[in-house]
């Protein structure tokens, strides 16, 4: 008994051992962390996915672990799981929608009757465009194949969308990942709710016999007519079709996609996501160039409009990825080079902050601590090349830094690392600075120890990490406890999880600690609220 008491009173346990009686579990790095609950795990999966694995665990391992957590949530409370999937997907809180689609497919295929029904109802909110629906079909197909309920779910998607929307979707993406609208219509056999639907379904499944000179008399038929015309039209007509019928670039023959006039005509109705993805293309063909001031102004104004960004569900990570790619002056697969326009880079920098919306500052003293250990350099965010958890977490930290007055940014691996970054720098410069920091082991207790040693007053520590801590001779929660007692400040701890694993350095039993998910667009607001004491 005495021995046990001695152990529980110990204020420092090396990280390669669990804190006695604490429920800590071995993490993937050989240290001990706390296990997060399945709901946190679900959030992490929905927001971070597990597409490129982590330094410690392969993508396959992480995907299996994550889907196991999703299945446990479904078993535990299927309706809550579906609600959460919809909440995160519909609000655009995640960089990619794929994990939400997979989770919804799991609910559709493996949930109980009530859950399957809820998943079916939720389909249009999660699968908002044809491509999403194709992904869903592919997941369902690989999970258990097609029952009557699932066919009806797909049929409802087509029946409940407007004929015009379906026509637009169909000219934009006819097929993806081995699935086409034609396949799905043949599989689901929806009964057309209107003549317009009938017209569109017919075109998708059988095509049209011929295309006349005159536009189709019915609205939903007009974009299809324009699409068919564009296949053989000369340039003057192409321009007119784009202008009058808002043909997207996917609906044009590829030969026009290097023409600056064609792109300039598409610009006014181009979605923000498409614009962000094609900044390099538009510069390469000479449209987005310093000499075309009108175009530069149009583009910079459009991408830095926070309201528009949120309405189009443009995730800040998509903006950051666009910035890092555009600034390089060349595409990923060596597909040509361009001269980046500085004004556009500046607008992308502003857009990253704007995409988070207005954040109410907490007005407290905050230490923002970045884990810059080796593992953070090896995890790719949302499958985006070059965007590591290390760079992504710096970007996230700068969101909070940009809103708060009293903050310090520090970085650590197995030692504190010099890190001079601030929201006044442009994000690409911050990324360059972060890339130069050498790798090291992981000791997540260091920010608290550093603050204590230097008598830094902090109401909250916000640590951006994968929680794979193993190096130190004291656990982070013990270091925080020591800080609280010595400084006499009831400091809070927020762990911003940057990898979709099952670990956290925060103790689930301490109400002064919170787990949030990195790259959740709601994270800065959640952090601020928690530090304020909500
Ligand atoms: Ca690490």
XYZ file of C-alpha atoms and ligand atoms in Angstrom:
535
model
C 0.000 0.000 0.000
C 2.716 2.406 0.945
C 4.452 1.677 -2.309
C 1.340 2.505 -4.344
C 0.859 5.740 -2.450
C 4.437 6.716 -3.113
C 3.890 6.130 -6.793
C 0.676 8.144 -7.095
C 2.220 11.058 -5.257
C 5.194 11.153 -7.510
C 5.171 14.413 -9.391
C 7.444 13.272 -12.190
C 7.198 10.103 -14.233
C 9.482 9.541 -17.202
C 7.498 9.579 -20.440
C 8.486 6.044 -21.331
C 6.471 4.931 -18.294
C 2.763 5.582 -17.667
C 1.764 7.883 -14.803
C 0.687 5.320 -12.188
C -3.075 4.756 -11.943
C -3.651 7.191 -14.789
C -5.106 5.055 -17.607
C -2.318 6.160 -19.903
C -1.673 3.926 -22.893
C 1.452 3.289 -24.954
C 1.595 5.660 -27.942
C 3.187 4.770 -31.278
C 6.511 6.406 -30.422
C 7.393 4.262 -27.402
C 6.118 6.743 -24.827
C 2.824 6.948 -22.923
C -0.067 9.300 -23.650
C -3.752 9.395 -22.797
C -6.202 7.684 -25.125
C -8.790 10.032 -26.589
C -12.398 8.847 -26.553
C -14.068 7.559 -29.693
C -15.987 10.801 -30.282
C -12.782 12.820 -30.343
C -11.348 10.149 -32.594
C -14.350 10.497 -34.893
C -13.804 14.270 -35.075
C -10.124 13.810 -35.808
C -10.881 11.382 -38.582
C -13.595 13.569 -40.114
C -11.330 16.608 -40.103
C -7.843 15.240 -40.607
C -8.547 11.979 -42.428
C -5.725 9.493 -42.460
C -4.638 9.720 -46.039
C -0.894 9.746 -45.759
C -0.334 8.081 -42.414
C 1.901 9.474 -39.749
C 5.568 9.139 -38.996
C 4.808 6.329 -36.579
C 1.871 4.539 -38.181
C 1.081 3.732 -41.800
C -1.923 5.125 -43.602
C -3.488 1.666 -43.631
C -3.043 1.202 -39.882
C -4.492 4.636 -39.200
C -7.418 4.102 -41.563
C -8.331 0.792 -39.932
C -8.012 2.264 -36.430
C -10.083 5.270 -37.474
C -12.851 3.263 -39.091
C -12.917 1.024 -36.008
C -13.551 4.166 -33.958
C -16.303 5.217 -36.388
C -17.900 1.766 -36.034
C -17.772 1.966 -32.243
C -19.464 5.384 -32.405
C -22.125 3.943 -34.712
C -22.715 1.099 -32.296
C -22.780 3.415 -29.321
C -25.081 6.060 -30.783
C -25.722 5.827 -34.517
C -27.875 8.960 -34.762
C -25.331 11.091 -32.920
C -22.651 9.785 -35.276
C -24.647 10.748 -38.368
C -25.427 14.179 -36.860
C -21.715 14.774 -36.272
C -20.801 13.709 -39.800
C -23.347 16.158 -41.215
C -22.306 18.968 -38.847
C -18.658 18.830 -39.830
C -19.210 18.214 -43.519
C -21.979 20.743 -44.045
C -20.161 23.548 -42.242
C -17.032 22.964 -44.313
C -14.948 22.431 -41.183
C -12.706 19.795 -42.769
C -10.106 20.298 -45.518
C -11.533 17.321 -47.416
C -14.994 15.816 -47.523
C -13.835 12.228 -48.179
C -13.654 11.031 -44.561
C -17.226 12.285 -43.978
C -18.372 10.433 -47.095
C -16.663 7.239 -45.940
C -18.150 7.574 -42.450
C -21.607 8.139 -43.936
C -21.173 5.082 -46.169
C -20.268 3.073 -43.065
C -23.436 4.323 -41.379
C -25.522 3.474 -44.471
C -24.072 0.016 -44.817
C -23.495 -1.112 -41.243
C -25.734 0.952 -38.955
C -28.978 -0.281 -37.420
C -32.267 0.456 -39.213
C -32.713 3.871 -37.588
C -29.133 4.884 -38.349
C -29.372 3.706 -41.954
C -32.488 5.803 -42.381
C -30.801 8.877 -40.891
C -27.755 8.348 -43.132
C -29.999 8.127 -46.161
C -31.745 11.384 -45.228
C -28.376 13.054 -44.699
C -26.932 12.059 -48.058
C -27.637 15.326 -49.948
C -26.081 17.379 -47.131
C -22.852 15.388 -47.178
C -22.733 14.456 -50.867
C -23.438 17.867 -52.298
C -22.010 17.362 -55.779
C -21.804 14.496 -58.232
C -18.196 13.684 -57.343
C -19.130 13.192 -53.695
C -21.922 10.870 -54.766
C -19.484 8.806 -56.867
C -17.178 8.429 -53.871
C -20.099 7.367 -51.728
C -21.117 4.800 -54.340
C -17.594 3.404 -54.454
C -17.402 3.094 -50.635
C -20.816 1.467 -50.395
C -19.873 -0.887 -53.185
C -16.736 -2.040 -51.429
C -18.493 -2.296 -48.055
C -21.433 -4.534 -48.804
C -22.947 -3.898 -52.212
C -26.339 -2.614 -53.164
C -29.535 -3.350 -51.289
C -32.910 -1.834 -52.078
C -32.532 0.816 -49.397
C -29.271 2.083 -50.864
C -30.681 2.208 -54.374
C -33.570 4.274 -53.075
C -31.125 6.585 -51.296
C -29.287 7.233 -54.549
C -32.567 7.667 -56.439
C -33.657 10.304 -53.897
C -30.484 12.268 -54.495
C -31.476 12.718 -58.142
C -35.148 13.238 -57.444
C -34.579 15.908 -54.798
C -32.032 17.953 -56.752
C -33.284 20.424 -59.355
C -33.056 19.313 -62.982
C -30.800 22.289 -63.710
C -28.390 21.331 -60.931
C -28.151 17.771 -62.179
C -27.555 18.988 -65.721
C -24.766 21.269 -64.491
C -23.206 18.462 -62.409
C -23.383 16.120 -65.368
C -21.601 18.428 -67.814
C -19.005 19.247 -65.154
C -18.091 15.730 -64.028
C -19.613 12.950 -66.031
C -17.575 10.358 -64.234
C -15.039 9.846 -61.462
C -13.414 6.835 -59.841
C -15.080 4.350 -62.154
C -18.563 5.715 -61.513
C -20.708 7.884 -63.763
C -24.136 9.469 -63.461
C -25.203 7.004 -66.095
C -24.152 4.049 -63.903
C -25.973 5.472 -60.905
C -29.158 6.264 -62.815
C -29.197 2.743 -64.217
C -28.585 1.294 -60.766
C -31.142 3.405 -58.887
C -33.852 3.927 -61.534
C -35.276 7.140 -60.067
C -38.738 8.104 -61.296
C -38.330 11.557 -62.837
C -40.423 14.031 -60.814
C -40.743 16.470 -63.741
C -40.397 16.692 -67.505
C -37.157 18.589 -67.034
C -35.743 15.790 -64.897
C -36.873 13.335 -67.506
C -35.032 15.273 -70.190
C -31.802 15.381 -68.164
C -31.949 11.715 -67.112
C -32.576 10.735 -70.703
C -29.576 12.696 -71.929
C -27.330 11.199 -69.253
C -28.334 7.618 -70.010
C -28.803 7.731 -73.791
C -27.437 11.028 -75.040
C -29.204 13.204 -77.600
C -29.766 12.345 -81.229
C -28.472 15.674 -82.525
C -27.847 19.266 -81.541
C -29.622 22.038 -83.384
C -28.643 25.651 -83.990
C -31.201 26.992 -81.541
C -30.797 26.701 -77.755
C -32.990 24.114 -76.091
C -36.351 25.663 -75.078
C -36.211 24.234 -71.556
C -33.853 25.772 -68.971
C -32.288 22.501 -67.793
C -31.736 21.532 -71.415
C -29.823 24.684 -72.256
C -26.588 23.884 -70.451
C -26.624 20.433 -72.023
C -27.215 22.018 -75.423
C -24.337 24.433 -74.799
C -22.101 21.582 -73.715
C -22.879 19.589 -76.840
C -22.383 22.671 -79.058
C -19.031 23.437 -77.457
C -17.630 20.134 -78.670
C -17.301 21.476 -82.209
C -17.749 25.250 -81.854
C -15.193 27.792 -83.107
C -13.661 30.255 -80.648
C -16.191 33.051 -81.044
C -19.051 30.682 -80.237
C -17.129 29.076 -77.363
C -16.782 32.481 -75.733
C -20.482 33.161 -76.200
C -21.505 29.754 -74.791
C -19.355 30.251 -71.716
C -20.762 33.709 -71.141
C -24.413 32.860 -71.739
C -24.577 29.405 -70.162
C -21.789 29.550 -67.586
C -20.046 26.501 -68.945
C -17.339 25.397 -66.493
C -13.880 24.498 -67.751
C -14.573 20.755 -67.414
C -17.275 21.113 -70.053
C -14.862 22.499 -72.663
C -12.712 20.566 -75.119
C -9.129 20.586 -73.756
C -7.826 22.561 -76.753
C -9.428 25.719 -75.299
C -7.859 25.395 -71.882
C -4.696 27.245 -72.856
C -6.556 30.210 -74.301
C -6.423 33.384 -72.149
C -9.660 34.779 -73.660
C -11.511 31.600 -72.778
C -10.280 31.752 -69.176
C -11.064 35.436 -68.876
C -14.638 34.712 -69.965
C -14.937 31.959 -67.333
C -13.532 34.151 -64.565
C -16.699 36.038 -63.469
C -18.638 32.850 -62.726
C -15.729 30.621 -61.741
C -16.171 29.137 -58.260
C -13.558 30.122 -55.696
C -12.301 26.554 -55.373
C -11.693 26.360 -59.112
C -10.048 29.784 -59.060
C -7.659 28.780 -56.273
C -6.709 25.600 -58.116
C -6.086 27.372 -61.389
C -4.073 30.410 -60.315
C -0.924 28.799 -61.705
C -2.649 27.870 -64.975
C -3.982 31.372 -65.414
C -0.524 32.829 -64.849
C 1.089 30.260 -67.146
C -1.076 31.244 -70.105
C -0.383 34.922 -69.439
C -3.837 35.933 -68.172
C -3.003 36.433 -64.511
C -0.011 38.699 -64.957
C 1.038 42.088 -63.610
C 0.251 43.798 -66.918
C -3.425 42.667 -66.762
C -4.370 44.843 -63.823
C -8.095 44.307 -64.222
C -7.690 40.536 -63.974
C -5.288 40.760 -61.031
C -7.706 43.050 -59.188
C -10.674 40.812 -59.887
C -8.865 37.693 -58.655
C -7.324 39.264 -55.545
C -10.647 40.786 -54.517
C -12.478 37.506 -55.017
C -10.076 35.307 -53.059
C -9.687 37.603 -50.073
C -13.441 37.938 -49.475
C -14.017 36.032 -46.234
C -17.789 35.942 -46.617
C -17.544 34.395 -50.090
C -14.879 31.952 -48.974
C -17.064 30.620 -46.218
C -20.140 30.465 -48.410
C -18.177 28.435 -50.976
C -16.858 26.206 -48.133
C -13.289 27.016 -49.081
C -11.181 25.556 -46.314
C -8.213 27.631 -45.080
C -5.978 24.655 -45.801
C -6.994 24.794 -49.462
C -5.966 28.457 -49.413
C -2.657 27.644 -47.752
C -1.991 24.863 -50.268
C -2.785 27.257 -53.119
C -0.402 29.844 -51.654
C 2.481 27.399 -51.249
C 2.006 25.998 -54.781
C 1.423 29.322 -56.517
C 4.435 30.918 -54.905
C 6.733 28.152 -56.194
C 6.006 29.207 -59.754
C 5.567 25.670 -61.010
C 3.031 22.885 -60.689
C 3.427 19.583 -58.892
C 3.995 17.362 -61.893
C 6.343 19.682 -63.726
C 3.470 20.952 -65.853
C 5.025 24.243 -66.859
C 6.169 27.333 -65.038
C 4.782 30.747 -64.300
C 5.795 34.073 -62.851
C 3.891 34.442 -59.556
C 2.166 37.793 -59.059
C 3.048 39.218 -55.646
C -0.386 40.805 -55.182
C -1.965 37.382 -55.600
C 0.350 35.846 -52.990
C -0.536 38.656 -50.578
C -4.245 38.106 -51.242
C -3.867 34.389 -50.533
C -2.129 35.220 -47.270
C -5.053 37.463 -46.275
C -7.540 34.836 -47.487
C -6.116 32.218 -45.141
C -6.990 34.355 -42.124
C -10.297 35.515 -43.614
C -11.444 31.950 -44.250
C -11.666 31.318 -40.491
C -14.174 34.103 -40.037
C -14.259 36.457 -37.095
C -12.776 35.034 -33.926
C -13.522 36.602 -30.574
C -10.205 37.002 -28.747
C -9.964 35.464 -25.280
C -7.840 38.338 -23.983
C -5.715 36.054 -21.776
C -1.990 35.303 -21.601
C -1.262 32.457 -23.983
C 1.748 30.325 -24.852
C 1.422 28.843 -28.338
C 3.785 25.891 -28.501
C 4.655 24.121 -31.750
C 5.867 20.544 -31.749
C 8.645 20.624 -34.381
C 9.934 17.109 -33.724
C 10.775 14.819 -36.633
C 7.365 13.170 -36.756
C 5.633 16.498 -37.387
C 7.710 16.896 -40.512
C 6.656 13.555 -41.897
C 2.865 13.724 -41.642
C 1.111 15.153 -44.678
C -2.008 17.182 -44.093
C -5.086 16.094 -46.040
C -2.796 14.446 -48.568
C -1.458 17.805 -49.741
C 2.129 17.482 -50.982
C 4.580 19.718 -49.122
C 2.073 20.615 -46.419
C 3.373 18.950 -43.277
C 1.831 18.904 -39.821
C 4.766 21.107 -38.802
C 3.939 23.888 -41.268
C 0.199 23.439 -40.841
C 0.392 23.785 -37.088
C 2.395 27.004 -37.392
C -0.334 28.364 -39.657
C -2.982 27.357 -37.114
C -1.038 28.969 -34.271
C -0.789 32.213 -36.234
C -4.594 32.381 -36.450
C -4.755 32.616 -32.668
C -1.719 34.900 -32.574
C -3.414 37.239 -35.065
C -6.459 37.592 -32.808
C -4.788 37.828 -29.400
C -2.661 40.592 -27.842
C -0.744 38.716 -25.191
C 0.897 35.662 -26.634
C 4.265 33.981 -27.097
C 5.068 31.504 -29.870
C 7.611 28.844 -28.925
C 8.768 25.639 -30.588
C 10.125 22.438 -29.126
C 11.346 18.965 -29.953
C 13.559 17.330 -27.303
C 14.740 20.861 -26.539
C 13.315 24.331 -26.962
C 13.982 25.563 -30.493
C 14.403 29.142 -31.661
C 11.344 30.122 -33.619
C 10.708 33.707 -34.638
C 7.409 33.726 -36.411
C 4.518 36.142 -36.228
C 1.256 36.812 -38.080
C 2.911 39.881 -39.554
C 5.018 37.589 -41.732
C 3.600 36.085 -44.862
C 2.739 32.395 -44.498
C 5.147 31.249 -47.186
C 8.010 32.918 -45.282
C 6.800 31.241 -42.094
C 6.766 27.894 -43.909
C 10.343 28.476 -45.109
C 11.460 29.336 -41.579
C 9.769 26.209 -40.206
C 11.347 23.984 -42.851
C 14.814 25.063 -41.728
C 14.309 23.922 -38.122
C 16.238 20.664 -37.574
C 14.391 17.520 -36.510
C 14.513 16.151 -32.979
C 12.884 13.807 -30.460
C 9.596 14.656 -28.787
C 9.145 16.076 -25.295
C 5.742 17.735 -24.970
C 6.429 18.774 -21.349
C 8.974 21.363 -22.449
C 6.668 24.374 -23.034
C 5.465 24.211 -19.399
C 8.968 23.647 -18.051
C 10.282 26.524 -20.136
C 7.524 28.838 -18.899
C 8.242 27.865 -15.311
C 12.010 28.287 -15.625
C 11.560 31.702 -17.217
C 8.665 32.784 -14.985
C 6.461 33.366 -18.037
C 2.909 34.075 -16.911
C 0.415 32.050 -18.883
C -3.299 31.433 -18.467
C -3.177 28.790 -21.157
C -0.768 26.606 -23.064
C -1.904 25.696 -26.555
C 0.197 22.830 -27.864
C 0.104 21.793 -31.534
C 1.270 18.186 -31.604
C 0.615 14.559 -32.579
C 0.915 13.706 -28.842
C 3.548 11.050 -29.579
C 5.679 12.235 -26.695
C 8.425 9.949 -25.342
C 11.608 11.809 -24.622
C 11.264 13.668 -21.318
C 11.649 12.627 -17.677
C 8.312 14.179 -16.693
C 4.890 13.908 -18.356
C 3.314 17.073 -19.812
C 0.362 16.982 -17.374
C 2.798 16.704 -14.437
C 4.826 19.629 -15.772
C 1.597 21.625 -16.044
C 0.633 20.667 -12.502
C 4.007 21.849 -11.251
C 3.597 25.092 -13.197
C 0.123 25.673 -11.723
C 1.345 25.090 -8.157
C 4.589 27.056 -8.371
C 3.241 30.029 -10.327
C -0.121 29.919 -8.578
C -1.953 30.250 -11.902
C -4.691 27.724 -12.770
C -3.304 27.469 -16.293
C -5.299 25.570 -18.899
C -3.992 23.241 -21.554
C -5.355 22.929 -25.075
C -4.013 20.120 -27.217
C -4.442 20.736 -30.925
C -4.293 17.260 -32.461
C -2.466 17.417 -35.777
C -2.617 13.732 -36.752
C -5.642 11.457 -36.744
C -4.348 9.035 -34.118
C -5.855 7.992 -30.794
C -3.564 9.895 -28.424
C -3.498 13.085 -26.428
C -1.147 14.560 -23.856
C -4.216 16.067 -22.147
C -5.739 14.137 -19.263
C -9.439 13.407 -19.819
C -9.955 13.736 -16.028
C -8.774 17.350 -15.833
C -11.491 19.898 -16.665
C -8.754 22.446 -17.376
C -7.631 20.506 -20.415
C -9.212 20.311 -23.846
C -8.601 18.427 -27.077
C -9.395 20.170 -30.333
C -8.639 19.044 -33.855
C -6.051 20.859 -35.940
C -7.477 22.326 -39.180
C -10.986 22.339 -37.846
C -12.131 25.792 -38.999
C -13.916 25.975 -35.643
C -10.709 25.278 -33.657
C -9.577 28.899 -33.078
C -13.040 29.772 -31.770
C -13.122 26.674 -29.546
C -9.684 27.505 -28.140
C -10.631 31.095 -27.413
C -13.874 30.055 -25.715
C -12.185 27.446 -23.548
C -9.397 29.789 -22.454
C -12.007 32.431 -21.593
C -13.505 29.841 -19.277
C -16.556 28.735 -21.236
Ca 7.333 13.428 -32.552
